[in-house]
Amino acid sequence: MKKKLIALVCALALAVGLVGCSLSTPDSVGTIGEVDIPSGLYLLAQFDAYQTAADLASDDQDATKVSSFLKATITVDDATGETAVVSDYVAQKTLENLESYAAIETRFDELGGVLTPDEETQADSYASQLMEQNGDLYKANGIGLDTLKRFERIKSNDLLEMCYGTDGETPVSDAELTSHLEDEMVYIRYVVVPLYNTSTFAFADNDQSAQMLELAQTAAESCNVATPDGASAQTSAFSAAVAAALPDIYAVLDGEPSSDASSLSTALLGSDNINTTFSEEGTADAVRALKPGEAAAVQYSSYALMILVRLDPLDADTLDSLRTQALSDMKSGELQDSIQSYGAQLPHALDSAAMKKMPASKIKNEK
């Protein structure tokens, strides 16, 4: 009879959206500012903090073995060599995550923010997708669908626009945004050429890769001899040069390009995007050094090269159409810093006893 009663209580707890099936799990761990922190949000913040630590694990550390990994030491800053014990790092990151959540909700309310029904629907839909994809793992860590919905709605709060947009609290002027677009970002049109035969999947060896890159560079250089003025003309010249060169490039691996191989894609890259997109040594700097209208071929990755032309973003597109991405690149870091600082300064009324009932040692880090 006792076992049946416990099972019934657990079932009721799940039905009303509580986290986990433990009688000792509290409803809330307290407040930060005026924002209540339900246990589900605490567990999600802790789980995310653990994943951040896991990403810093060395090759000989196994983050799926939670108890032992929490006792390990990780390097948290490669530049300075700073290290931390994982348990301390997770505790600090958990608090920072909670402070960020509370700050976002508080600032959103202060600025009069209201999610539209469409924004709520999109956030809830994405939360449902996350639960469908990783539901077993979330449930094992006491994280329910309601918690994910709340988190996705927090992420949907468009504080960037409310703080720095045209009608924002401290708006960025068109002149500032234009300067950032032209000086700090790179707008490119490009094609990616695989370094393998697309029919047989035979990879190019070093000599073949070098030959393909040389042919691609010759095609790019042909655009730089007399590049026409204007993004449209530059794109046309680049597209023609690429289409003419691709058959010879693919032939190195006894292949031939598909009918859409020369179709151009477009990307507007900020400084961080450039570094992550072009991870091969020296490639990011080479792309940055291009002037509008200049084309180049670069090693994109171990399995592909890229032929690209840099364009003046405001010749190729309008400021309004690029505004959101440029504003994000320009101000996202500043916004994140201000949110973290704001959250840390809010009054904290967290219940340490409640949090101790949900220790990081209980995290499940494998499906």
Tab-separated table of N, CA and C in Angstrom, residues 180-317:
chain	number	residue	atom	x	y	z
A	180	HIS	N	30.003	49.867	-38.838
A	180	HIS	CA	30.285	48.502	-38.368
A	180	HIS	C	30.179	47.505	-39.524
A	181	LEU	N	29.161	47.654	-40.337
A	181	LEU	CA	28.979	46.763	-41.485
A	181	LEU	C	30.191	46.791	-42.409
A	182	GLU	N	30.673	47.983	-42.691
A	182	GLU	CA	31.733	48.130	-43.681
A	182	GLU	C	33.118	47.825	-43.128
A	183	ASP	N	33.321	48.089	-41.826
A	183	ASP	CA	34.660	47.950	-41.253
A	183	ASP	C	34.881	46.650	-40.484
A	184	GLU	N	33.821	46.090	-39.899
A	184	GLU	CA	33.984	44.946	-39.016
A	184	GLU	C	33.391	43.648	-39.552
A	185	MET	N	32.574	43.740	-40.591
A	185	MET	CA	31.909	42.554	-41.110
A	185	MET	C	32.326	42.307	-42.556
A	186	VAL	N	32.160	41.083	-43.006
A	186	VAL	CA	32.530	40.704	-44.369
A	186	VAL	C	31.313	40.093	-45.063
A	187	TYR	N	30.944	40.686	-46.184
A	187	TYR	CA	29.789	40.226	-46.958
A	187	TYR	C	30.335	39.507	-48.189
A	188	ILE	N	30.001	38.228	-48.354
A	188	ILE	CA	30.579	37.447	-49.450
A	188	ILE	C	29.502	36.698	-50.234
A	189	ARG	N	29.817	36.443	-51.493
A	189	ARG	CA	29.094	35.456	-52.287
A	189	ARG	C	30.111	34.385	-52.632
A	190	TYR	N	29.663	33.119	-52.631
A	190	TYR	CA	30.645	32.041	-52.688
A	190	TYR	C	30.056	30.744	-53.214
A	191	VAL	N	30.967	29.835	-53.564
A	191	VAL	CA	30.617	28.444	-53.824
A	191	VAL	C	31.611	27.571	-53.052
A	192	VAL	N	31.135	26.435	-52.582
A	192	VAL	CA	31.986	25.470	-51.887
A	192	VAL	C	32.247	24.299	-52.822
A	193	VAL	N	33.512	23.947	-52.969
A	193	VAL	CA	33.907	22.847	-53.859
A	193	VAL	C	34.408	21.683	-53.006
A	194	PRO	N	33.762	20.529	-53.050
A	194	PRO	CA	34.197	19.389	-52.229
A	194	PRO	C	35.532	18.841	-52.708
A	195	LEU	N	36.350	18.453	-51.761
A	195	LEU	CA	37.639	17.845	-52.085
A	195	LEU	C	37.503	16.327	-52.117
A	196	TYR	N	36.434	15.881	-52.748
A	196	TYR	CA	36.211	14.458	-52.954
A	196	TYR	C	35.292	14.295	-54.160
A	197	ASN	N	35.355	13.129	-54.758
A	197	ASN	CA	34.485	12.826	-55.895
A	197	ASN	C	33.072	12.599	-55.362
A	198	THR	N	32.120	13.374	-55.848
A	198	THR	CA	30.762	13.316	-55.299
A	198	THR	C	30.008	12.048	-55.700
A	199	SER	N	30.572	11.283	-56.615
A	199	SER	CA	29.933	10.017	-56.997
A	199	SER	C	30.541	8.829	-56.256
A	200	THR	N	31.881	8.822	-56.185
A	200	THR	CA	32.570	7.689	-55.549
A	200	THR	C	32.976	7.977	-54.109
A	201	PHE	N	32.952	9.253	-53.737
A	201	PHE	CA	33.364	9.725	-52.416
A	201	PHE	C	34.837	9.449	-52.131
A	202	ALA	N	35.633	9.317	-53.198
A	202	ALA	CA	37.081	9.179	-53.043
A	202	ALA	C	37.666	10.564	-52.746
A	203	PHE	N	38.415	10.670	-51.641
A	203	PHE	CA	38.954	11.965	-51.228
A	203	PHE	C	40.226	12.305	-51.998
A	204	ALA	N	40.434	13.597	-52.182
A	204	ALA	CA	41.648	14.076	-52.832
A	204	ALA	C	42.851	13.863	-51.921
A	205	ASP	N	43.978	13.468	-52.509
A	205	ASP	CA	45.198	13.418	-51.714
A	205	ASP	C	45.799	14.825	-51.682
A	206	ASN	N	46.945	14.965	-51.051
A	206	ASN	CA	47.530	16.299	-50.883
A	206	ASN	C	47.829	16.964	-52.223
A	207	ASP	N	48.372	16.205	-53.151
A	207	ASP	CA	48.708	16.775	-54.460
A	207	ASP	C	47.448	17.191	-55.210
A	208	GLN	N	46.422	16.375	-55.163
A	208	GLN	CA	45.173	16.702	-55.845
A	208	GLN	C	44.499	17.913	-55.211
A	209	SER	N	44.529	17.985	-53.888
A	209	SER	CA	43.957	19.142	-53.197
A	209	SER	C	44.677	20.421	-53.608
A	210	ALA	N	46.005	20.345	-53.670
A	210	ALA	CA	46.795	21.516	-54.072
A	210	ALA	C	46.475	21.923	-55.505
A	211	GLN	N	46.310	20.944	-56.385
A	211	GLN	CA	45.989	21.240	-57.784
A	211	GLN	C	44.609	21.890	-57.902
A	212	MET	N	43.641	21.376	-57.172
A	212	MET	CA	42.292	21.938	-57.213
A	212	MET	C	42.272	23.368	-56.662
A	213	LEU	N	43.017	23.595	-55.585
A	213	LEU	CA	43.079	24.939	-55.010
A	213	LEU	C	43.758	25.908	-55.966
A	214	GLU	N	44.785	25.446	-56.649
A	214	GLU	CA	45.483	26.307	-57.612
A	214	GLU	C	44.558	26.708	-58.758
A	215	LEU	N	43.776	25.766	-59.264
A	215	LEU	CA	42.827	26.079	-60.337
A	215	LEU	C	41.762	27.064	-59.853
A	216	ALA	N	41.313	26.866	-58.625
A	216	ALA	CA	40.311	27.773	-58.061
A	216	ALA	C	40.884	29.175	-57.871
A	217	GLN	N	42.136	29.251	-57.428
A	217	GLN	CA	42.776	30.556	-57.251
A	217	GLN	C	42.966	31.268	-58.580
A	218	THR	N	43.283	30.514	-59.624
A	218	THR	CA	43.431	31.121	-60.951
A	218	THR	C	42.106	31.726	-61.409
A	219	ALA	N	41.019	31.009	-61.156
A	219	ALA	CA	39.694	31.524	-61.521
A	219	ALA	C	39.381	32.797	-60.746
A	220	ALA	N	39.693	32.797	-59.443
A	220	ALA	CA	39.425	33.982	-58.627
A	220	ALA	C	40.263	35.166	-59.076
A	221	GLU	N	41.519	34.907	-59.382
A	221	GLU	CA	42.414	35.988	-59.811
A	221	GLU	C	41.987	36.596	-61.132
A	222	SER	N	41.342	35.793	-61.971
A	222	SER	CA	40.890	36.332	-63.260
A	222	SER	C	39.816	37.405	-63.060
A	223	CYS	N	39.090	37.331	-61.941
A	223	CYS	CA	38.085	38.350	-61.633
A	223	CYS	C	38.725	39.634	-61.132
A	224	ASN	N	39.936	39.520	-60.609
A	224	ASN	CA	40.572	40.678	-59.999
A	224	ASN	C	41.373	41.510	-60.980
A	225	VAL	N	41.523	41.028	-62.211
A	225	VAL	CA	42.302	41.760	-63.212
A	225	VAL	C	41.597	43.050	-63.589
A	226	ALA	N	40.314	42.961	-63.843
A	226	ALA	CA	39.535	44.151	-64.201
A	226	ALA	C	38.122	43.965	-63.654
A	227	THR	N	37.993	44.075	-62.337
A	227	THR	CA	36.704	43.836	-61.714
A	227	THR	C	35.745	44.978	-62.009
A	228	PRO	N	34.572	44.701	-62.544
A	228	PRO	CA	33.600	45.766	-62.833
A	228	PRO	C	33.134	46.437	-61.547
A	229	ASP	N	32.701	47.669	-61.675
A	229	ASP	CA	32.164	48.379	-60.525
A	229	ASP	C	30.748	47.909	-60.223
A	230	GLY	N	30.399	47.916	-58.920
A	230	GLY	CA	29.045	47.571	-58.526
A	230	GLY	C	28.898	46.106	-58.203
A	231	ALA	N	28.135	45.814	-57.155
A	231	ALA	CA	27.986	44.442	-56.687
A	231	ALA	C	27.384	43.538	-57.745
A	232	SER	N	26.425	44.047	-58.513
A	232	SER	CA	25.767	43.217	-59.518
A	232	SER	C	26.748	42.780	-60.591
A	233	ALA	N	27.525	43.728	-61.082
A	233	ALA	CA	28.513	43.400	-62.118
A	233	ALA	C	29.617	42.506	-61.563
A	234	GLN	N	30.033	42.776	-60.331
A	234	GLN	CA	31.073	41.961	-59.708
A	234	GLN	C	30.595	40.524	-59.534
A	235	THR	N	29.357	40.374	-59.103
A	235	THR	CA	28.793	39.044	-58.923
A	235	THR	C	28.685	38.310	-60.249
A	236	SER	N	28.273	39.002	-61.288
A	236	SER	CA	28.139	38.376	-62.614
A	236	SER	C	29.484	37.897	-63.128
A	237	ALA	N	30.515	38.747	-62.990
A	237	ALA	CA	31.850	38.366	-63.438
A	237	ALA	C	32.381	37.182	-62.641
A	238	PHE	N	32.145	37.208	-61.338
A	238	PHE	CA	32.592	36.126	-60.468
A	238	PHE	C	31.872	34.831	-60.815
A	239	SER	N	30.573	34.902	-60.991
A	239	SER	CA	29.780	33.717	-61.307
A	239	SER	C	30.236	33.086	-62.616
A	240	ALA	N	30.522	33.929	-63.614
A	240	ALA	CA	30.979	33.411	-64.905
A	240	ALA	C	32.338	32.731	-64.780
A	241	ALA	N	33.239	33.331	-64.013
A	241	ALA	CA	34.574	32.752	-63.834
A	241	ALA	C	34.503	31.413	-63.113
A	242	VAL	N	33.652	31.337	-62.101
A	242	VAL	CA	33.496	30.093	-61.346
A	242	VAL	C	32.913	28.995	-62.229
A	243	ALA	N	31.849	29.325	-62.971
A	243	ALA	CA	31.208	28.325	-63.827
A	243	ALA	C	32.183	27.783	-64.863
A	244	ALA	N	33.061	28.653	-65.369
A	244	ALA	CA	34.036	28.221	-66.375
A	244	ALA	C	35.116	27.336	-65.768
A	245	ALA	N	35.464	27.576	-64.498
A	245	ALA	CA	36.576	26.858	-63.875
A	245	ALA	C	36.175	25.520	-63.258
A	246	LEU	N	34.925	25.384	-62.842
A	246	LEU	CA	34.532	24.192	-62.093
A	246	LEU	C	34.748	22.863	-62.827
A	247	PRO	N	34.454	22.769	-64.132
A	247	PRO	CA	34.681	21.475	-64.791
A	247	PRO	C	36.121	20.976	-64.665
A	248	ASP	N	37.097	21.883	-64.813
A	248	ASP	CA	38.498	21.474	-64.686
A	248	ASP	C	38.845	21.120	-63.245
A	249	ILE	N	38.252	21.829	-62.291
A	249	ILE	CA	38.536	21.544	-60.880
A	249	ILE	C	37.995	20.166	-60.501
A	250	TYR	N	36.768	19.884	-60.885
A	250	TYR	CA	36.164	18.582	-60.581
A	250	TYR	C	36.881	17.450	-61.324
A	251	ALA	N	37.412	17.749	-62.510
A	251	ALA	CA	38.069	16.721	-63.328
A	251	ALA	C	39.327	16.174	-62.661
A	252	VAL	N	39.907	16.928	-61.745
A	252	VAL	CA	41.092	16.445	-61.038
A	252	VAL	C	40.792	15.124	-60.342
A	253	LEU	N	39.545	14.962	-59.900
A	253	LEU	CA	39.131	13.724	-59.232
A	253	LEU	C	38.225	12.880	-60.133
A	254	ASP	N	38.358	13.113	-61.452
A	254	ASP	CA	37.571	12.371	-62.439
A	254	ASP	C	36.067	12.555	-62.204
A	255	GLY	N	35.690	13.739	-61.773
A	255	GLY	CA	34.277	14.040	-61.545
A	255	GLY	C	33.831	15.197	-62.409
A	256	GLU	N	32.595	15.560	-62.264
A	256	GLU	CA	32.082	16.722	-62.969
A	256	GLU	C	31.045	17.419	-62.088
A	257	PRO	N	30.953	18.745	-62.206
A	257	PRO	CA	30.042	19.482	-61.331
A	257	PRO	C	28.582	19.208	-61.657
A	258	SER	N	27.743	19.289	-60.644
A	258	SER	CA	26.308	19.158	-60.861
A	258	SER	C	25.785	20.429	-61.527
A	259	SER	N	24.551	20.386	-61.946
A	259	SER	CA	23.977	21.533	-62.657
A	259	SER	C	23.899	22.782	-61.790
A	260	ASP	N	23.836	22.600	-60.471
A	260	ASP	CA	23.728	23.761	-59.590
A	260	ASP	C	25.012	24.026	-58.804
A	261	ALA	N	26.113	23.413	-59.190
A	261	ALA	CA	27.368	23.541	-58.446
A	261	ALA	C	27.878	24.977	-58.405
A	262	SER	N	27.569	25.753	-59.451
A	262	SER	CA	28.067	27.127	-59.506
A	262	SER	C	27.079	28.137	-58.945
A	263	SER	N	25.968	27.666	-58.379
A	263	SER	CA	25.006	28.586	-57.776
A	263	SER	C	25.631	29.270	-56.563
A	264	LEU	N	25.514	30.588	-56.506
A	264	LEU	CA	26.177	31.346	-55.454
A	264	LEU	C	25.315	31.423	-54.195
A	265	SER	N	25.968	31.277	-53.058
A	265	SER	CA	25.338	31.518	-51.762
A	265	SER	C	25.870	32.835	-51.212
A	266	THR	N	25.175	33.383	-50.217
A	266	THR	CA	25.533	34.674	-49.635
A	266	THR	C	25.699	34.540	-48.138
A	267	ALA	N	26.675	35.254	-47.588
A	267	ALA	CA	26.875	35.247	-46.136
A	267	ALA	C	27.378	36.610	-45.683
A	268	LEU	N	26.846	37.063	-44.560
A	268	LEU	CA	27.348	38.269	-43.897
A	268	LEU	C	27.985	37.806	-42.595
A	269	LEU	N	29.290	37.962	-42.488
A	269	LEU	CA	30.037	37.392	-41.376
A	269	LEU	C	30.610	38.472	-40.477
A	270	GLY	N	30.389	38.306	-39.167
A	270	GLY	CA	31.055	39.149	-38.193
A	270	GLY	C	32.416	38.568	-37.854
A	271	SER	N	33.152	39.232	-36.979
A	271	SER	CA	34.520	38.801	-36.685
A	271	SER	C	34.567	37.386	-36.114
A	272	ASP	N	33.645	37.064	-35.199
A	272	ASP	CA	33.630	35.712	-34.635
A	272	ASP	C	33.226	34.684	-35.687
A	273	ASN	N	32.250	35.036	-36.541
A	273	ASN	CA	31.815	34.126	-37.600
A	273	ASN	C	32.950	33.813	-38.553
A	274	ILE	N	33.762	34.820	-38.865
A	274	ILE	CA	34.878	34.610	-39.794
A	274	ILE	C	35.845	33.590	-39.210
A	275	ASN	N	36.153	33.732	-37.935
A	275	ASN	CA	37.100	32.812	-37.306
A	275	ASN	C	36.574	31.381	-37.269
A	276	THR	N	35.290	31.211	-36.979
A	276	THR	CA	34.730	29.866	-36.898
A	276	THR	C	34.468	29.276	-38.280
A	277	THR	N	34.119	30.126	-39.249
A	277	THR	CA	33.853	29.639	-40.603
A	277	THR	C	35.130	29.218	-41.301
A	278	PHE	N	36.169	30.023	-41.108
A	278	PHE	CA	37.454	29.732	-41.767
A	278	PHE	C	38.472	29.371	-40.699
A	279	SER	N	38.438	28.113	-40.291
A	279	SER	CA	39.271	27.672	-39.182
A	279	SER	C	40.685	27.274	-39.614
A	280	GLU	N	40.883	27.073	-40.909
A	280	GLU	CA	42.226	26.727	-41.384
A	280	GLU	C	43.175	27.902	-41.126
A	281	GLU	N	44.412	27.604	-40.764
A	281	GLU	CA	45.367	28.637	-40.375
A	281	GLU	C	45.551	29.684	-41.466
A	282	GLY	N	45.410	30.955	-41.107
A	282	GLY	CA	45.644	32.059	-42.025
A	282	GLY	C	44.486	32.392	-42.938
A	283	THR	N	43.487	31.503	-43.012
A	283	THR	CA	42.398	31.708	-43.962
A	283	THR	C	41.510	32.879	-43.573
A	284	ALA	N	41.175	32.977	-42.291
A	284	ALA	CA	40.307	34.065	-41.829
A	284	ALA	C	40.943	35.417	-42.120
A	285	ASP	N	42.242	35.539	-41.876
A	285	ASP	CA	42.929	36.807	-42.138
A	285	ASP	C	42.941	37.131	-43.626
A	286	ALA	N	43.079	36.099	-44.455
A	286	ALA	CA	43.080	36.320	-45.899
A	286	ALA	C	41.727	36.839	-46.375
A	287	VAL	N	40.667	36.319	-45.790
A	287	VAL	CA	39.319	36.777	-46.161
A	287	VAL	C	39.102	38.214	-45.700
A	288	ARG	N	39.543	38.512	-44.486
A	288	ARG	CA	39.397	39.876	-43.971
A	288	ARG	C	40.152	40.884	-44.840
A	289	ALA	N	41.270	40.466	-45.393
A	289	ALA	CA	42.125	41.386	-46.159
A	289	ALA	C	41.551	41.729	-47.529
A	290	LEU	N	40.563	40.971	-47.991
A	290	LEU	CA	39.974	41.260	-49.295
A	290	LEU	C	39.259	42.606	-49.271
A	291	LYS	N	39.352	43.325	-50.377
A	291	LYS	CA	38.595	44.561	-50.533
A	291	LYS	C	37.329	44.256	-51.325
A	292	PRO	N	36.289	45.070	-51.173
A	292	PRO	CA	35.075	44.831	-51.964
A	292	PRO	C	35.389	44.720	-53.448
A	293	GLY	N	34.877	43.656	-54.053
A	293	GLY	CA	35.144	43.397	-55.464
A	293	GLY	C	36.254	42.397	-55.697
A	294	GLU	N	37.042	42.087	-54.668
A	294	GLU	CA	38.140	41.138	-54.811
A	294	GLU	C	37.669	39.718	-54.535
A	295	ALA	N	38.171	38.776	-55.327
A	295	ALA	CA	37.820	37.362	-55.188
A	295	ALA	C	39.048	36.574	-54.734
A	296	ALA	N	38.787	35.417	-54.152
A	296	ALA	CA	39.867	34.548	-53.681
A	296	ALA	C	39.358	33.122	-53.595
A	297	ALA	N	40.286	32.193	-53.560
A	297	ALA	CA	39.977	30.789	-53.285
A	297	ALA	C	40.776	30.394	-52.055
A	298	VAL	N	40.117	29.762	-51.088
A	298	VAL	CA	40.775	29.427	-49.834
A	298	VAL	C	40.417	28.010	-49.417
A	299	GLN	N	41.281	27.439	-48.581
A	299	GLN	CA	40.989	26.137	-47.994
A	299	GLN	C	39.909	26.343	-46.945
A	300	TYR	N	38.730	25.825	-47.195
A	300	TYR	CA	37.581	26.036	-46.310
A	300	TYR	C	37.617	25.055	-45.143
A	301	SER	N	38.000	23.830	-45.423
A	301	SER	CA	38.096	22.794	-44.400
A	301	SER	C	38.940	21.670	-44.976
A	302	SER	N	39.065	20.593	-44.230
A	302	SER	CA	39.857	19.461	-44.719
A	302	SER	C	39.182	18.745	-45.876
A	303	TYR	N	37.889	19.008	-46.082
A	303	TYR	CA	37.156	18.300	-47.128
A	303	TYR	C	36.549	19.225	-48.179
A	304	ALA	N	36.883	20.516	-48.140
A	304	ALA	CA	36.301	21.430	-49.121
A	304	ALA	C	37.139	22.692	-49.239
A	305	LEU	N	37.051	23.312	-50.411
A	305	LEU	CA	37.625	24.636	-50.586
A	305	LEU	C	36.495	25.581	-50.964
A	306	MET	N	36.754	26.862	-50.871
A	306	MET	CA	35.730	27.859	-51.163
A	306	MET	C	36.282	28.896	-52.137
A	307	ILE	N	35.471	29.244	-53.123
A	307	ILE	CA	35.783	30.359	-54.009
A	307	ILE	C	34.784	31.462	-53.662
A	308	LEU	N	35.298	32.651	-53.382
A	308	LEU	CA	34.415	33.702	-52.878
A	308	LEU	C	34.807	35.068	-53.428
A	309	VAL	N	33.855	35.958	-53.398
A	309	VAL	CA	34.104	37.362	-53.723
A	309	VAL	C	33.520	38.207	-52.601
A	310	ARG	N	34.299	39.183	-52.152
A	310	ARG	CA	33.797	40.098	-51.126
A	310	ARG	C	33.087	41.267	-51.805
A	311	LEU	N	31.941	41.642	-51.262
A	311	LEU	CA	31.153	42.733	-51.814
A	311	LEU	C	30.934	43.801	-50.754
A	312	ASP	N	30.668	45.009	-51.211
A	312	ASP	CA	30.234	46.072	-50.314
A	312	ASP	C	28.808	45.729	-49.877
A	313	PRO	N	28.575	45.501	-48.575
A	313	PRO	CA	27.246	45.034	-48.151
A	313	PRO	C	26.119	45.984	-48.536
A	314	LEU	N	26.399	47.276	-48.516
A	314	LEU	CA	25.340	48.237	-48.806
A	314	LEU	C	25.221	48.546	-50.289
A	315	ASP	N	26.108	47.964	-51.086
A	315	ASP	CA	25.943	47.997	-52.534
A	315	ASP	C	25.153	46.779	-52.973
A	316	ALA	N	25.360	45.671	-52.218
A	316	ALA	CA	24.677	44.423	-52.555
A	316	ALA	C	23.299	44.320	-51.931
A	317	ASP	N	23.074	45.061	-50.837
A	317	ASP	CA	21.810	44.952	-50.122
A	317	ASP	C	21.507	46.281	-49.448
